[in-house]
Short mmCIF file of C-alpha atoms and ligand atoms in Angstrom, two decimals:
data_model
loop_
_atom_site.label_atom_id
_atom_site.label_comp_id
_atom_site.label_asym_id
_atom_site.label_seq_id
_atom_site.Cartn_x
_atom_site.Cartn_y
_atom_site.Cartn_z
CA MET A 213 122.13 92.08 101.73
CA LYS A 214 121.24 93.80 105.16
CA THR A 215 117.71 95.42 104.44
CA LYS A 216 117.39 98.95 106.05
CA VAL A 217 113.92 99.86 107.49
CA ILE A 218 112.90 103.61 108.61
CA LYS A 219 109.31 104.84 108.89
CA LEU A 220 107.38 107.88 107.71
CA ASN A 221 104.72 109.79 108.00
CA THR A 222 102.45 110.61 105.79
CA GLU A 223 101.18 113.87 106.87
CA GLU A 224 104.93 114.63 108.11
CA LEU A 225 107.20 114.94 105.64
CA LYS A 226 110.01 116.84 105.95
CA ALA A 227 112.84 118.28 103.47
CA GLY A 228 115.57 114.97 103.65
CA ASP A 229 113.20 112.02 104.60
CA LEU A 230 113.52 110.28 101.25
CA VAL A 231 117.14 110.91 100.20
CA GLN A 232 119.22 108.03 100.98
CA ALA A 233 115.78 105.75 99.76
CA ALA A 234 116.64 108.53 96.48
CA GLU A 235 120.26 107.36 96.23
CA ILE A 236 119.29 104.13 96.07
CA LEU A 237 117.11 104.62 93.73
CA GLN A 238 119.58 106.44 91.34
CA SER A 239 122.50 104.00 91.54
CA GLY A 240 120.19 100.98 90.37
CA GLY A 241 119.52 99.33 93.65
CA LEU A 242 115.94 98.28 94.74
CA VAL A 243 113.44 100.62 97.36
CA ALA A 244 109.71 99.35 98.61
CA PHE A 245 107.23 101.71 99.06
CA PRO A 246 103.88 102.69 100.29
CA THR A 247 101.86 103.92 97.42
CA GLU A 248 97.95 104.34 98.40
CA THR A 249 96.98 100.58 96.71
CA VAL A 250 99.83 99.27 97.62
CA TYR A 251 102.94 98.45 98.49
CA GLY A 252 105.20 99.24 94.83
CA LEU A 253 109.52 97.52 94.56
CA GLY A 254 110.83 100.71 92.77
CA ALA A 255 113.77 100.53 90.74
CA ASN A 256 115.07 102.92 87.92
CA ALA A 257 112.51 102.55 85.02
CA LEU A 258 115.44 102.44 81.93
CA ASN A 259 118.10 101.15 83.75
CA GLU A 260 117.96 97.56 82.45
CA GLU A 261 120.27 95.96 85.28
CA ALA A 262 118.01 98.09 88.08
CA ALA A 263 114.90 96.18 85.75
CA HIS A 264 116.10 92.70 86.19
CA LYS A 265 116.72 93.02 90.03
CA ILE A 266 113.39 93.24 90.34
CA TYR A 267 112.48 90.15 88.40
CA GLU A 268 114.99 88.60 90.89
CA ALA A 269 114.10 89.47 94.73
CA LYS A 270 110.88 89.10 93.35
CA GLY A 271 110.89 85.50 91.95
CA ARG A 272 109.09 86.90 89.01
CA PRO A 273 108.68 86.24 85.23
CA SER A 274 110.48 87.76 82.89
CA ASP A 275 107.45 88.82 80.75
CA ASN A 276 105.40 89.88 82.81
CA PRO A 277 105.40 94.03 82.60
CA LEU A 278 106.63 96.91 85.31
CA ILE A 279 104.31 100.00 85.97
CA VAL A 280 106.38 102.71 85.79
CA HIS A 281 106.04 105.36 88.25
CA ILE A 282 105.97 109.09 87.29
CA ALA A 283 105.74 112.47 89.30
CA GLN A 284 103.45 114.46 86.67
CA VAL A 285 102.03 114.15 84.41
CA GLN A 286 103.73 115.59 80.71
CA ASP A 287 106.50 112.84 81.72
CA ILE A 288 104.21 110.37 79.84
CA GLU A 289 105.74 112.06 77.29
CA THR A 290 109.43 111.29 77.64
CA LEU A 291 108.03 107.84 78.21
CA ALA A 292 105.08 107.28 75.23
CA ILE A 293 104.64 108.29 71.57
CA ASP A 294 101.34 108.65 69.58
CA ILE A 295 99.16 109.67 73.19
CA PRO A 296 95.58 109.66 72.61
CA GLU A 297 93.46 112.94 73.72
CA LYS A 298 91.72 110.07 75.92
CA ALA A 299 94.90 109.42 77.82
CA TYR A 300 95.31 113.08 78.94
CA GLN A 301 91.39 113.62 79.45
CA LEU A 302 91.61 109.87 81.98
CA ALA A 303 94.93 111.62 83.44
CA ASP A 304 92.70 115.37 84.54
CA VAL A 305 90.23 113.35 86.53
CA PHE A 306 92.22 110.04 87.84
CA TRP A 307 95.73 111.49 88.20
CA PRO A 308 97.61 111.16 90.75
CA GLY A 309 95.69 108.17 92.04
CA PRO A 310 95.21 104.48 91.23
CA LEU A 311 95.15 104.37 87.57
CA THR A 312 96.98 102.36 85.14
CA ILE A 313 97.60 103.86 81.70
CA ILE A 314 98.36 101.54 78.93
CA LEU A 315 100.06 103.22 75.93
CA LYS A 316 102.94 102.66 72.78
CA LYS A 317 106.28 102.97 74.07
CA LYS A 318 109.08 105.40 73.25
CA ASP A 319 112.98 103.15 72.44
CA CYS A 320 114.00 105.06 75.90
CA VAL A 321 112.48 102.34 78.56
CA PRO A 322 113.82 99.51 78.42
CA TYR A 323 111.84 96.00 76.91
CA SER A 324 113.20 94.51 79.87
CA THR A 325 111.20 96.77 82.15
CA THR A 326 108.28 96.35 80.10
CA GLY A 327 108.35 92.09 79.21
CA GLY A 328 109.42 92.54 75.66
CA LEU A 329 106.71 94.18 74.21
CA ASP A 330 105.85 97.43 72.84
CA THR A 331 104.00 99.22 74.87
CA VAL A 332 104.16 100.61 79.21
CA ALA A 333 102.19 100.92 81.78
CA ILE A 334 101.88 103.96 83.48
CA ARG A 335 100.67 105.28 86.91
CA LEU A 336 101.58 108.63 88.92
CA PRO A 337 100.75 107.78 92.68
CA ALA A 338 98.27 109.35 94.83
CA ASN A 339 101.04 108.84 97.99
CA GLN A 340 102.85 111.24 98.60
CA ILE A 341 105.71 109.19 100.26
CA ALA A 342 106.01 107.62 96.88
CA ARG A 343 105.20 111.17 95.08
CA ASN A 344 107.93 112.72 96.83
CA LEU A 345 110.42 109.54 96.46
CA ILE A 346 110.28 109.60 92.59
CA ALA A 347 110.71 113.59 92.55
CA GLU A 348 113.57 113.31 94.70
CA ALA A 349 114.63 110.49 92.51
CA GLY A 350 114.55 112.18 90.06
CA VAL A 351 114.27 108.77 87.73
CA PHE A 352 110.69 106.74 86.84
CA VAL A 353 110.37 104.14 89.16
CA ALA A 354 109.45 101.17 87.79
CA ALA A 355 107.04 99.54 90.70
CA PRO A 356 105.38 96.02 91.12
CA SER A 357 103.68 95.12 93.92
CA ALA A 358 106.20 94.45 96.46
CA ASN A 359 105.38 90.29 96.98
CA ILE A 360 106.68 87.91 96.14
CA SER A 361 105.63 86.42 92.97
CA GLY A 362 102.64 85.16 93.35
CA LYS A 363 102.16 85.57 96.46
CA PRO A 364 99.22 88.27 97.90
CA SER A 365 100.25 92.09 97.68
CA PRO A 366 101.89 93.48 100.72
CA THR A 367 99.24 96.35 102.04
CA LYS A 368 101.21 97.47 105.41
CA ALA A 369 105.27 96.72 105.42
CA GLU A 370 105.23 93.75 107.65
CA HIS A 371 104.25 92.12 104.51
CA VAL A 372 106.79 94.00 102.39
CA ILE A 373 109.85 92.84 105.70
CA LYS A 374 108.44 89.35 105.81
CA ASP A 375 108.14 88.93 101.70
CA MET A 376 112.17 90.98 100.72
CA SER A 377 114.16 91.01 103.77
CA GLY A 378 117.73 90.58 102.94
CA LYS A 379 116.86 91.19 99.00
CA ILE A 380 116.26 95.16 98.72
CA ASP A 381 118.14 97.77 99.88
CA MET A 382 115.73 99.22 101.37
CA ILE A 383 112.16 99.38 102.98
CA ILE A 384 110.07 102.46 103.15
CA ASP A 385 108.04 101.71 106.33
CA GLY A 386 104.87 104.37 105.82
CA GLY A 387 101.77 102.88 106.99
CA MET A 388 98.54 100.61 105.52
CA ALA A 389 98.15 101.04 101.68
CA THR A 390 94.09 102.72 102.26
CA LEU A 391 92.63 101.20 98.76
CA GLY A 392 94.36 97.44 99.43
CA LEU A 393 93.67 96.33 95.21
CA GLU A 394 96.12 96.79 92.67
CA SER A 395 95.12 99.95 90.60
CA THR A 396 92.44 100.13 87.43
CA ILE A 397 94.64 99.01 84.37
CA ILE A 398 93.58 100.56 81.04
CA ASP A 399 95.11 100.37 77.49
CA LEU A 400 94.62 102.77 75.54
CA SER A 401 97.30 101.46 72.41
CA GLY A 402 94.59 99.88 70.42
CA GLU A 403 91.37 100.41 68.46
CA THR A 404 89.03 100.84 71.19
CA PRO A 405 90.45 101.30 75.32
CA MET A 406 90.02 98.11 77.50
CA ILE A 407 89.97 97.73 81.02
CA LEU A 408 92.76 94.64 81.75
CA ARG A 409 92.99 95.06 85.63
CA PRO A 410 89.81 96.47 87.52
CA GLY A 411 90.56 98.32 90.24
CA CYS A 412 89.04 101.11 93.02
CA ILE A 413 88.95 103.11 89.84
CA THR A 414 86.07 101.19 88.07
CA ARG A 415 84.50 100.84 84.26
CA VAL A 416 81.47 103.62 85.13
CA MET A 417 84.27 105.84 86.39
CA LEU A 418 86.05 105.81 83.07
CA GLU A 419 83.40 105.31 81.12
CA ASN A 420 81.88 108.91 82.35
CA VAL A 421 85.25 110.65 81.30
CA ILE A 422 85.72 109.08 78.61
CA GLY A 423 82.66 106.83 77.32
CA LEU A 424 82.94 103.04 75.98
CA ILE A 425 85.08 101.19 76.97
CA ASP A 426 86.25 97.26 76.58
CA LEU A 427 86.39 94.32 79.83
CA ASP A 428 89.63 91.97 79.18
CA PRO A 429 87.29 88.84 79.06
CA THR A 430 89.06 87.22 81.07
CA ILE A 431 88.43 89.44 84.43
CA LEU A 432 85.16 87.52 85.65
CA GLU A 433 85.49 84.87 84.19
CA LYS A 434 84.72 82.19 86.70
CA ASN A 435 86.18 78.55 84.49
CA PRO A 436 88.99 79.50 83.14
CA ASP A 437 89.09 78.76 78.80
CA LYS A 438 93.07 78.03 78.54
CA ASN A 439 92.74 78.93 74.84
CA ALA A 440 92.03 82.61 76.36
CA THR A 441 95.06 84.99 76.89
CA PRO A 442 94.76 88.36 79.47
CA LYS A 443 96.39 91.04 77.41
CA ALA A 444 97.79 91.90 81.25
CA PRO A 445 100.84 88.89 81.41
CA GLY A 446 100.98 89.87 85.33
CA MET A 447 96.76 88.66 85.17
CA LYS A 448 96.91 84.74 83.98
CA TYR A 449 99.78 83.96 86.70
CA ARG A 450 97.65 82.58 90.09
CA HIS A 451 98.56 84.84 91.92
CA TYR A 452 97.58 86.90 95.21
CA ALA A 453 97.34 82.98 97.02
CA PRO A 454 97.94 82.01 100.57
CA GLU A 455 99.13 79.02 101.22
CA GLY A 456 96.53 77.54 101.95
CA THR A 457 93.69 76.34 99.11
CA LEU A 458 90.90 78.73 99.49
CA THR A 459 87.40 78.04 98.30
CA ILE A 460 85.21 80.53 97.47
CA TYR A 461 80.77 79.76 98.04
CA GLU A 462 79.03 81.64 95.69
CA GLY A 463 74.78 81.44 97.14
CA ASP A 464 72.07 82.99 99.53
CA THR A 465 73.93 84.45 102.54
CA LYS A 466 72.14 81.87 104.67
CA LEU A 467 73.02 78.47 102.78
CA VAL A 468 76.68 79.74 102.16
CA ILE A 469 77.08 80.00 105.50
CA GLU A 470 74.80 76.90 106.68
CA ALA A 471 77.49 74.63 103.43
CA ILE A 472 80.79 76.55 105.06
CA ASN A 473 80.09 75.57 108.58
CA GLN A 474 79.39 72.61 107.39
CA LYS A 475 83.07 71.99 105.57
CA THR A 476 84.13 73.46 107.81
CA LYS A 477 83.52 70.78 110.64
CA GLU A 478 84.02 68.11 108.14
CA LYS A 479 87.67 69.33 107.98
CA LEU A 480 88.45 70.19 111.20
CA GLU A 481 87.35 66.63 112.22
CA SER A 482 89.77 65.70 110.00
CA GLY A 483 92.76 66.92 111.70
CA TYR A 484 92.82 70.02 108.92
CA ARG A 485 93.28 73.54 110.30
CA VAL A 486 90.27 75.80 108.58
CA GLY A 487 89.63 79.48 108.45
CA VAL A 488 87.06 81.03 107.55
CA ILE A 489 86.21 84.57 105.79
CA ALA A 490 83.39 85.71 106.71
CA THR A 491 82.30 90.15 107.32
CA ASP A 492 80.89 91.93 109.22
CA GLU A 493 77.35 90.78 109.16
CA THR A 494 78.08 87.19 108.91
CA GLN A 495 80.56 86.21 112.23
CA ALA A 496 78.36 85.99 114.54
CA PHE A 497 77.12 82.81 112.39
CA TYR A 498 80.24 80.62 111.70
CA HIS A 499 80.91 78.13 114.20
CA TYR A 500 83.51 76.30 114.02
CA GLY A 501 87.50 77.02 112.59
CA ILE A 502 89.12 80.44 113.08
CA VAL A 503 86.36 82.97 111.26
CA LYS A 504 88.04 86.22 110.25
CA ALA A 505 85.61 89.57 109.43
CA ILE A 506 87.28 90.99 105.90
CA GLY A 507 85.05 93.79 106.06
CA SER A 508 81.50 95.34 106.51
CA ARG A 509 78.91 94.69 103.32
CA LYS A 510 77.77 98.16 103.45
CA ASP A 511 80.99 99.38 102.70
CA GLU A 512 82.80 98.00 99.81
CA ALA A 513 85.93 100.14 100.23
CA SER A 514 86.55 98.38 103.92
CA ILE A 515 86.88 93.96 101.79
CA ALA A 516 89.51 95.56 99.45
CA ALA A 517 91.32 97.16 101.85
CA GLY A 518 91.11 93.16 103.90
CA LEU A 519 91.40 91.15 100.99
CA TYR A 520 95.67 90.53 101.30
CA GLY A 521 95.73 91.14 104.87
CA ILE A 522 93.48 88.75 105.79
CA LEU A 523 94.93 86.20 103.11
CA ARG A 524 98.16 86.74 104.78
CA GLU A 525 97.54 85.99 108.58
CA PHE A 526 95.91 82.69 107.66
CA ASP A 527 99.29 81.75 106.11
CA GLU A 528 100.70 83.32 109.29
CA LEU A 529 98.04 80.39 110.98
CA HIS A 530 99.59 78.14 108.22
CA THR A 531 95.18 77.28 107.50
CA GLU A 532 95.45 74.53 105.17
CA TYR A 533 91.80 75.26 104.35
CA ILE A 534 89.87 78.64 103.71
CA TYR A 535 86.68 78.80 102.88
CA THR A 536 85.33 82.67 102.11
CA GLU A 537 82.09 84.20 101.03
CA SER A 538 81.38 85.75 97.24
CA PHE A 539 80.72 88.42 96.95
CA ALA A 540 78.32 91.04 93.97
CA ASP A 541 81.32 91.37 90.80
CA ASN A 542 79.74 94.99 89.76
CA SER A 543 80.88 97.98 90.81
CA LEU A 544 83.95 97.36 93.14
CA GLY A 545 83.01 94.43 94.34
CA GLN A 546 84.63 93.32 90.52
CA ALA A 547 87.85 94.27 91.10
CA ILE A 548 87.49 92.21 94.25
CA MET A 549 86.26 88.96 93.41
CA ASN A 550 88.35 89.50 90.32
CA ARG A 551 91.62 88.67 92.87
CA LEU A 552 89.32 86.43 95.20
CA LEU A 553 89.47 83.75 91.75
CA LYS A 554 92.48 84.23 90.89
CA ALA A 555 93.88 83.82 94.82
CA ALA A 556 90.95 80.13 95.12
CA GLY A 557 92.62 79.29 91.73
CA TYR A 558 89.01 79.79 89.87
CA HIS A 559 87.62 76.98 93.21
CA ILE A 560 84.03 78.14 93.14
CA VAL A 561 80.93 75.99 94.72
CA LYS A 562 77.41 76.99 93.87
CA VAL A 563 75.25 76.41 96.97
CA THR A 564 71.76 76.46 95.55
O1 TXA B 836 99.00 99.55 91.91
C1 TXA B 836 99.60 99.42 91.75
O2 TXA B 836 99.05 98.90 90.67
C2 TXA B 836 100.74 98.91 92.26
C3 TXA B 836 101.55 99.66 92.57
C4 TXA B 836 102.48 99.21 93.48
O3 TXA B 836 101.70 100.64 91.31
N1 TXA B 836 101.47 97.88 91.44
C5 TXA B 836 101.50 96.92 91.11
O4 TXA B 836 102.22 96.73 90.10
O5 TXA B 836 100.82 96.05 91.27
P1 TXA B 836 102.42 94.68 89.37
O6 TXA B 836 103.84 94.12 88.20
O7 TXA B 836 102.20 93.56 90.44
O8 TXA B 836 100.72 94.53 88.43
C6 TXA B 836 101.42 94.75 87.22
C7 TXA B 836 100.36 94.16 85.80
C8 TXA B 836 100.42 92.96 86.23
O9 TXA B 836 99.30 92.03 85.61
C9 TXA B 836 101.40 93.33 84.14
O10 TXA B 836 101.35 92.67 83.64
C10 TXA B 836 100.66 94.46 83.19
O11 TXA B 836 100.51 95.35 85.28
N2 TXA B 836 101.36 94.75 82.95
C11 TXA B 836 102.59 96.02 82.88
N3 TXA B 836 102.75 96.52 81.97
C12 TXA B 836 101.75 96.28 80.76
C13 TXA B 836 101.56 95.96 79.20
N4 TXA B 836 102.02 97.42 78.93
N5 TXA B 836 100.71 95.15 78.92
C14 TXA B 836 100.11 94.79 78.84
N6 TXA B 836 99.78 94.63 81.05
C15 TXA B 836 101.69 95.12 81.53
MG1 MG B 837 101.30 92.78 91.75
#
């Protein structure tokens, strides 16, 4: 299959820009498109065959459900039943935006989209290309991140082109995904709201609107107990992972830098290609290997935005070992550490 790539600027969208992409979705094809979190791989969510194509293109396990993207808040009523007031309160504050809400599904949502679950994950994205595309297509758009299953999510069209060329009908290049981490997922289908995946909308931000929320205990587990299964099926897979072996170093910054320098030197001497993930503040203190700054510690959003891109850059360089500093696991740092832990297969070294 030949994959068509089109380039659009979110600031200068014209009528007609998305006609062809919309037609592909209507006829059951696959279109990758930008969102404010990461690039999504879209298909008609209510068309079982189209949803199947997503799993095939990504190499995704079929028990891992898809998020259904909508163009307007009231669409949740077409997709879900028993919608609690809290869903509307959250939609009011955070939609359009990087929040996914899980509700009990209606029969029209096929099990091939929900991975066999009786609930459906719904999101109204903020990115203007994404919103226009969903509206223009007139279908609900199931869209997982547009990466090969297990790889870091794509934050640029080049990442999607690398993973999906030849496998899907179209890729819309709309520039950088500004946030860089997937949406926060909150489950409102049970008694107490629960965060299943942390993201840029933090627990505190959500609690300010709807009161107490539980956190899936597996989210920041550093030594995941094999018996504890995350409630979002996708969170159980080794995910977001670069090709090289990633290790997180945790502790006093000065000691972390010393330990990473030492380890990098050792691996270089044994003939390996080694990468170091530093920050703007620490970059100058690393003396070995390929050193890249992920962002500034003074601006956590820059670290979130830089994470997947840097992991992919190290893949391009075929680094065999990657060492990274760790980040505080509160607020946005919770989402950053959650992804970093998964990318590292929970491999953490505590430096004392
Ligand atoms: O920011 C995002 O959410 C991006 C963009 C494209 O919108 N999409 C995304 O999709 O990250 P994906 O498929 O990579 O991640 C979806 C996650 C998976 O971990 C999946 O298991 C979980 O959502 N999920 C989906 N439906 C669910 C449900 N009914 N119950 C529990 N978890 C669900
Ligand atoms: Mg994903």
